[in-house]
XYZ file of C-alpha atoms in Angstrom:
395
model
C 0.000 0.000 0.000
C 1.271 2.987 -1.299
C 1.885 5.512 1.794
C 2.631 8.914 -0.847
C -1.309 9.038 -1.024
C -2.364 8.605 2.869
C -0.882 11.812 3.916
C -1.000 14.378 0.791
C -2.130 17.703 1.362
C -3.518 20.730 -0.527
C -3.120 24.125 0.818
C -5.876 25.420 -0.751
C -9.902 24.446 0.233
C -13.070 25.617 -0.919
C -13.880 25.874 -4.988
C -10.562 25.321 -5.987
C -7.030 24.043 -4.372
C -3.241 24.290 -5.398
C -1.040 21.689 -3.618
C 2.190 22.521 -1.544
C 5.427 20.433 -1.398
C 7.938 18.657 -3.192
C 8.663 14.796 -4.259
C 9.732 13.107 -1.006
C 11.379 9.761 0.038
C 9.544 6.842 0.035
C 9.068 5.700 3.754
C 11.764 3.347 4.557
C 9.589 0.689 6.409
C 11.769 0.274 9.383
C 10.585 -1.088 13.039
C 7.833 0.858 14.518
C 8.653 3.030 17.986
C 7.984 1.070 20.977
C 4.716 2.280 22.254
C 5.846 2.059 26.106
C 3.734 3.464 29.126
C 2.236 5.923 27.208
C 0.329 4.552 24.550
C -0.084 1.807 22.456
C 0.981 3.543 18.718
C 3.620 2.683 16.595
C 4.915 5.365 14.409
C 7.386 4.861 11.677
C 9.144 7.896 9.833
C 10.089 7.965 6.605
C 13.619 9.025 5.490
C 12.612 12.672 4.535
C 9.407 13.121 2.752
C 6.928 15.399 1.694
C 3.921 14.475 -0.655
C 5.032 13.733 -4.353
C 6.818 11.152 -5.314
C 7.293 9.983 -2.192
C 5.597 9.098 1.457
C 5.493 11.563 4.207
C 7.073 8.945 6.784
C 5.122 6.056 7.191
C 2.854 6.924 10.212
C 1.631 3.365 11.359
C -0.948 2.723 13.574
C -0.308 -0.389 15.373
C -4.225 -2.456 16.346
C -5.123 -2.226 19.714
C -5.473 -5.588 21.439
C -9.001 -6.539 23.358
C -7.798 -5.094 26.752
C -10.201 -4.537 29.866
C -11.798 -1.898 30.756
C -12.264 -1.409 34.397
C -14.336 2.009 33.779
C -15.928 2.606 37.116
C -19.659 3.309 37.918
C -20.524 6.404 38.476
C -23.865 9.131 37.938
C -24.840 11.266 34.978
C -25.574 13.954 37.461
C -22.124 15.857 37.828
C -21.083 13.278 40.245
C -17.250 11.760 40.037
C -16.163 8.530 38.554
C -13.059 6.738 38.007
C -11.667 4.768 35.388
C -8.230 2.550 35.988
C -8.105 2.429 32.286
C -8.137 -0.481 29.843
C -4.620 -2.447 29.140
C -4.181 -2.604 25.416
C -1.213 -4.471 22.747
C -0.529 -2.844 19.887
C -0.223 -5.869 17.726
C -0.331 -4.867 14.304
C 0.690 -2.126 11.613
C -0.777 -0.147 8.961
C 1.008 1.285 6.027
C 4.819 1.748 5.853
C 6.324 0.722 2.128
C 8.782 -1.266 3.290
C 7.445 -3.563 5.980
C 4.828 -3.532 8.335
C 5.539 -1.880 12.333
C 4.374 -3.403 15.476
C 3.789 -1.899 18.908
C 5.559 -3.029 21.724
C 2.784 -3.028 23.808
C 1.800 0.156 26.420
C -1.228 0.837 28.082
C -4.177 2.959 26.415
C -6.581 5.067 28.845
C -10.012 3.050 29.873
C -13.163 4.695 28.485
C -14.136 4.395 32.100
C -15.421 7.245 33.968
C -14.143 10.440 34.505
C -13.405 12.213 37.397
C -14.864 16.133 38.376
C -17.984 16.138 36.273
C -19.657 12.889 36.065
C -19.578 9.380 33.921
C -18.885 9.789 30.509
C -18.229 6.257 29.650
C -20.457 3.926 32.219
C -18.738 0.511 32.942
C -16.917 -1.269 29.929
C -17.165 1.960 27.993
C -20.866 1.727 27.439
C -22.286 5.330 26.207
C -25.321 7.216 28.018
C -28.383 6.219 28.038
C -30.812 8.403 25.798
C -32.281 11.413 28.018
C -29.656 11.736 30.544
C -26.472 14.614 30.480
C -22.911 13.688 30.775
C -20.447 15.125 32.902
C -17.478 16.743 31.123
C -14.161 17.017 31.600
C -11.889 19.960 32.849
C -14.622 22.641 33.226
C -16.563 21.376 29.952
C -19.947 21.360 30.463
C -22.521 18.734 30.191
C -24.723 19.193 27.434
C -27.748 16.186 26.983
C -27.835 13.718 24.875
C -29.855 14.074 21.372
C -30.961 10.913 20.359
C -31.119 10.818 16.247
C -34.234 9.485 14.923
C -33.022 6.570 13.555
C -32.874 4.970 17.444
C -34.953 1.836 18.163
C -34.387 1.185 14.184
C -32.707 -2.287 12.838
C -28.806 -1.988 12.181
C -28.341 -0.961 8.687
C -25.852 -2.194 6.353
C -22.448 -1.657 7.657
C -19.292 -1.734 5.264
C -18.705 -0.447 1.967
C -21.855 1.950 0.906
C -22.441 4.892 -1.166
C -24.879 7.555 -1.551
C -25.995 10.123 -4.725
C -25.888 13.521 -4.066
C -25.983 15.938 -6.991
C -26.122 13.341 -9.148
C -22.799 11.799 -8.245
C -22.579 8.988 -6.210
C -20.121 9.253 -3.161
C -18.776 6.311 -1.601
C -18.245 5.825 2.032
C -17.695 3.335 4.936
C -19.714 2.441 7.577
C -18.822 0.771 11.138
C -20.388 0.050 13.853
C -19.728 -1.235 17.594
C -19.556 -5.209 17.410
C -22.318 -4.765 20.027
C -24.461 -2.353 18.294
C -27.810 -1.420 20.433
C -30.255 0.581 18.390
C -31.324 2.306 21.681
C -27.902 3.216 22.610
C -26.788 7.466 21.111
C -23.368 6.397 20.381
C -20.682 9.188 19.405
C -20.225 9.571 15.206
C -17.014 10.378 13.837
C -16.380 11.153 10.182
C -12.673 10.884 9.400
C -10.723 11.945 6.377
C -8.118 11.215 4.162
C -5.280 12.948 2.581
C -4.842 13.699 -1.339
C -4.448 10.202 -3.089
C -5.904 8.146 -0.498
C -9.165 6.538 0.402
C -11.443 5.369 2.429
C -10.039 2.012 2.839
C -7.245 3.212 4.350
C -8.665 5.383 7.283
C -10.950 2.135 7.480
C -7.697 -0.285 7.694
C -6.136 2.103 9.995
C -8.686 2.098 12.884
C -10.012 5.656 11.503
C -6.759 7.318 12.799
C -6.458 4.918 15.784
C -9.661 5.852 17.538
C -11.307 2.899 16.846
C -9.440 0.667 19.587
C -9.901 3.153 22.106
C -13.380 3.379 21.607
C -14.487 0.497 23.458
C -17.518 0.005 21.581
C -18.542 3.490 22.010
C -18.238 5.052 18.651
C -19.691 4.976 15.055
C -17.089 5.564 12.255
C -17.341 6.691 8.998
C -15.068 7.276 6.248
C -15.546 9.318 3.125
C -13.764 8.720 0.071
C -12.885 12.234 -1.831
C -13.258 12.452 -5.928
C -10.635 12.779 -8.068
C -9.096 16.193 -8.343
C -6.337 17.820 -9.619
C -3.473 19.926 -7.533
C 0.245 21.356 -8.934
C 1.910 18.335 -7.107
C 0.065 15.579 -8.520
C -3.996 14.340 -9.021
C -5.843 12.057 -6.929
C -8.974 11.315 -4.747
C -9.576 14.601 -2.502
C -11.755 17.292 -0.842
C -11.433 20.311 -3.278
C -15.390 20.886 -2.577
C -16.065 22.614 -6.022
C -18.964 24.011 -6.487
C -19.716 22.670 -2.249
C -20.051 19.165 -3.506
C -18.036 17.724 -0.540
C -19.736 19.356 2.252
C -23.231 18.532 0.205
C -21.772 15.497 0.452
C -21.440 15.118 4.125
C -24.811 16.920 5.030
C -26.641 14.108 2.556
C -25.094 11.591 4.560
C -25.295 13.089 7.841
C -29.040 13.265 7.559
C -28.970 9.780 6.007
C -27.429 8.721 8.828
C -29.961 10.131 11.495
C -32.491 8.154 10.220
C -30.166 4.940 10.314
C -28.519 4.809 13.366
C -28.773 5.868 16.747
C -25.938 8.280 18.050
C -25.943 11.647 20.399
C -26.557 14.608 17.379
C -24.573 16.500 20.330
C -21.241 14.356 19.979
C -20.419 14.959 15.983
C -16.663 14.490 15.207
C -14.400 15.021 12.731
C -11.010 14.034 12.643
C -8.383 13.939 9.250
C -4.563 14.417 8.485
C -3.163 16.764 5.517
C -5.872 17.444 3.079
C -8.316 15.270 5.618
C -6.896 17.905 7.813
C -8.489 20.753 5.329
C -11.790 18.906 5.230
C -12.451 18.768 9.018
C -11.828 22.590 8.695
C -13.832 23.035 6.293
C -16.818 21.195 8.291
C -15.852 23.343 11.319
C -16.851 26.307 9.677
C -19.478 25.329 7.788
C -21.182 22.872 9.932
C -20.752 24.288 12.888
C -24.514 23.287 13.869
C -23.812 19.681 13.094
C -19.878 19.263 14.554
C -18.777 19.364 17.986
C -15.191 19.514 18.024
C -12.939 18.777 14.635
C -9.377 17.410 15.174
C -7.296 19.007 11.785
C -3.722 17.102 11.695
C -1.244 19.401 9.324
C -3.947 20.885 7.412
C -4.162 24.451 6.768
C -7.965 25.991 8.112
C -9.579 29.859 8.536
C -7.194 32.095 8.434
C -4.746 31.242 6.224
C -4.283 32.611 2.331
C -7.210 31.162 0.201
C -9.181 28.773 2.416
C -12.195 29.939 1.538
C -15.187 28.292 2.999
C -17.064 31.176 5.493
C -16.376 30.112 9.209
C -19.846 30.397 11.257
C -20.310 29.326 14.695
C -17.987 27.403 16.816
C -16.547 23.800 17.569
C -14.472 23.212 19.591
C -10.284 22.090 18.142
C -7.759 19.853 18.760
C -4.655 20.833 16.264
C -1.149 19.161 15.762
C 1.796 20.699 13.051
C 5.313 19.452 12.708
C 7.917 22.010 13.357
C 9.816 20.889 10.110
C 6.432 19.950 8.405
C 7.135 21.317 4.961
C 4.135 20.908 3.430
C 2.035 22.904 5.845
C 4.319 25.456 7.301
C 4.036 25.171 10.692
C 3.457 29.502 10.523
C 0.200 28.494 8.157
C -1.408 26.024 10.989
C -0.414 28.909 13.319
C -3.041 31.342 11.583
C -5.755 28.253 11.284
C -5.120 28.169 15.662
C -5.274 31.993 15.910
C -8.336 31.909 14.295
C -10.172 29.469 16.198
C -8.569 30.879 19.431
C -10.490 34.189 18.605
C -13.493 32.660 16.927
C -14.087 30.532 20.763
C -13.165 34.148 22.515
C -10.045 32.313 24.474
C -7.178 34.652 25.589
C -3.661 34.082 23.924
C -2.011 33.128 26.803
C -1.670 28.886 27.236
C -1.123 26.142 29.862
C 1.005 22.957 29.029
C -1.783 19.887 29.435
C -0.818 16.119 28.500
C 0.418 14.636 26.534
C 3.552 17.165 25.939
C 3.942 19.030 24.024
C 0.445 20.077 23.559
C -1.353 23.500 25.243
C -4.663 24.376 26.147
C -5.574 28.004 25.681
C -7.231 29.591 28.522
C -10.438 31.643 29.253
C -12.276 30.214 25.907
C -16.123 29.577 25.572
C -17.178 27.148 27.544
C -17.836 23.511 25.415
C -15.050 25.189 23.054
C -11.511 24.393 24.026
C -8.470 24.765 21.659
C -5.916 23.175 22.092
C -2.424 23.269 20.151
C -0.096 20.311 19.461
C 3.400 21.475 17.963
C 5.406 18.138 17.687
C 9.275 17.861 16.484
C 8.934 16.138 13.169
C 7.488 17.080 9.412
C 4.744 16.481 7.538
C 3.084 13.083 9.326
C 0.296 12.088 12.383
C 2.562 12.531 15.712
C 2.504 9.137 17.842
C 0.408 10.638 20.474
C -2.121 11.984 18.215
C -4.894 8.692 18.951
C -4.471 8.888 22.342
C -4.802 12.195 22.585
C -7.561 13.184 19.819
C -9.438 10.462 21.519
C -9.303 12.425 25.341
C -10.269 15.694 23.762
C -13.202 13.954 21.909
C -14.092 11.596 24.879
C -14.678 15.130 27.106
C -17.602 15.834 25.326
């Protein structure tokens, strides 16, 4: 599997795009970093690499074992809970063109309770039961669940699906908890790929990781972009001409409330490089539908021609290489000053796990920002799952 297409960008988003960066090295394949205490991710870097000709460091993803989740009980009223966190192997590997990486093993965080503002996860990372408000985390607060119509349906189809919107028809994939309850508002995620890549991939990669973690909390879905052409090369991507991509996720979305039960209050989106673009691009313009977005080195508002018109707010979780030279990191700077004014937080920032990540202070309440500037170029940091998941999993 060809790793050049996974984590292509375009710096451009809205009726038209340009794409940035040269021909890099192809990832070398190498042994995966041991995923330790920490976390449970593997993450293998390319010799050099920007999009092109070449891979942008093989990011791998290694699977997350079973594990056990020892969430503890606690009350949907603001009351505490614990949660001693599930034990998880990373076993496997996902992309890397010259051989596949394994995690060493490492521990990945339960979805238990959490503590100072009630259960978000009941016992064995069950979500809430329809009606009743979660607890947030660090001064978030709880907002009740909205139960889509589509609860107390039959499981749809799951798998490889498409829809027609405008007359085109867009493909996408579906999955759902092995355990799927219609009566259960799960959390929905939409997740992204980069220019050249596809569905299948975020599919085969645990969409980003956040699968495993999940604990049978989550539905995923993956779009797959059409074809479109940039100054670095053509391939499968979200140029939204004319607004056909973000037609194309409010067709499904609504689709989607009809099918399946989730919380219409817990939206997510989450994409690297040109994925990156297109969870900005839903940020601003589906504000109403979207949560909190999780952009990995992908320009947003704020920067040169991204053009879609930012209304409302979500709340954002942002990483950038400092050598990333693709998306400069001083372009993904103006994306995070943006959203840092748009949620009304102050400039000044306080260092929150996992380093080296900040959380800017004083912002909206439900609307934290926070800011992940990693050594490294143009690829998904190795503590991006883990830590996309906790921002998400506050909510």
């Amino acid at each position: 599997m060809n790793t050049r297409f996974f984590f292509a960008l375009v710096v451009l988003c809205g009726c038209s795009s340009s794409d940035g960066g040269g021909n890099g090295a192809n990832a070398s394949g190498g042994a995966g970093a041991s995923g330790g205490a920490g976390g449970a991710v593997a993450v293998m870097n390319g010799a050099g690499g920007s999009l092109g000709g070449g891979a942008v460091g093989g990011s791998t993803v290694g699977a997350a074992g079973a594990g056990t989740n020892n969430g503890g009980t606690g009350t949907n009223n603001g009351g505490t809970g614990t949660s001693a966190g599930g034990a998880s192997n990373g076993n496997g590997g996902f992309i890397g063109s010259g051989g596949i990486a394994s995690g060493s093993g490492g521990t990945l965080p339960g979805a238990g309770g959490v503590a100072n503002g009630g259960v978000t996860n009941g016992s064995g990372g069950a979500p809430p039961s329809g009606g009743a408000s979660q607890g947030g985390q660090g001064g978030v607060p709880s907002m009740a669940v909205s139960r889509s119509a589509g609860c107390g349906k039959a499981a749809p189809m799951a798998g490889n699906l498409s829809i027609d919107v405008m007359g085109t028809s867009r493909d996408y994939i579906l999955a759902l908890p092995s355990n799927y309850d219609s009566n259960m508002p799960y959390r929905l995620v939409f997740a992204w790929h980069g220019l050249g890549g596809s569905a299948q991939q975020i599919a085969q990669s645990g969409y980003y990781g956040l699968q495993s973690q999940s604990a049978n909390s989550t539905l995923f879905v993956a779009g797959q972009g059409l074809m479109t052409s940039t100054s670095v090369g053509d391939g499968p991507g979200w140029a939204n001409t004319n607004g056909q991509d973000v037609a194309f996720v409010k067709a499904l979305y609504a689709q989607l409330q009809g099918q399946l039960c989730f919380d219409q209050n817990r939206v997510f989106s989450v994409g690297m490089s040109y994925g990156g673009i297109m969870s900005d691009t839903l940020g601003c313009q589906m504000g109403d539908v979207f949560r909190a977005i999780a952009p990995m080195s992908g320009a947003g508002p704020g920067y040169g021609n991204f053009k879609p018109q930012c209304v409302g707010q979500v709340a954002v979780w942002m990483s950038n290489g400092n050598n990333d030279m693709v998306v400069p990191t001083a372009q993904e700077e103006a994306s995070r000053d943006y959203w840092v004014a748009a949620n009304h937080c102050q400039m000044t920032s306080m260092p929150v796990d996992p380093s080296p990540c900040v959380a800017y202070q004083g912002c909206d309440p439900g609307k934290p920002v926070t800011w992940c500037e990693f050594m490294g170029g143009h690829t998904i940091p190795s503590f991006a799952p883990t830590a996309i998941w906790k921002f998400f999993s506050q909510f």
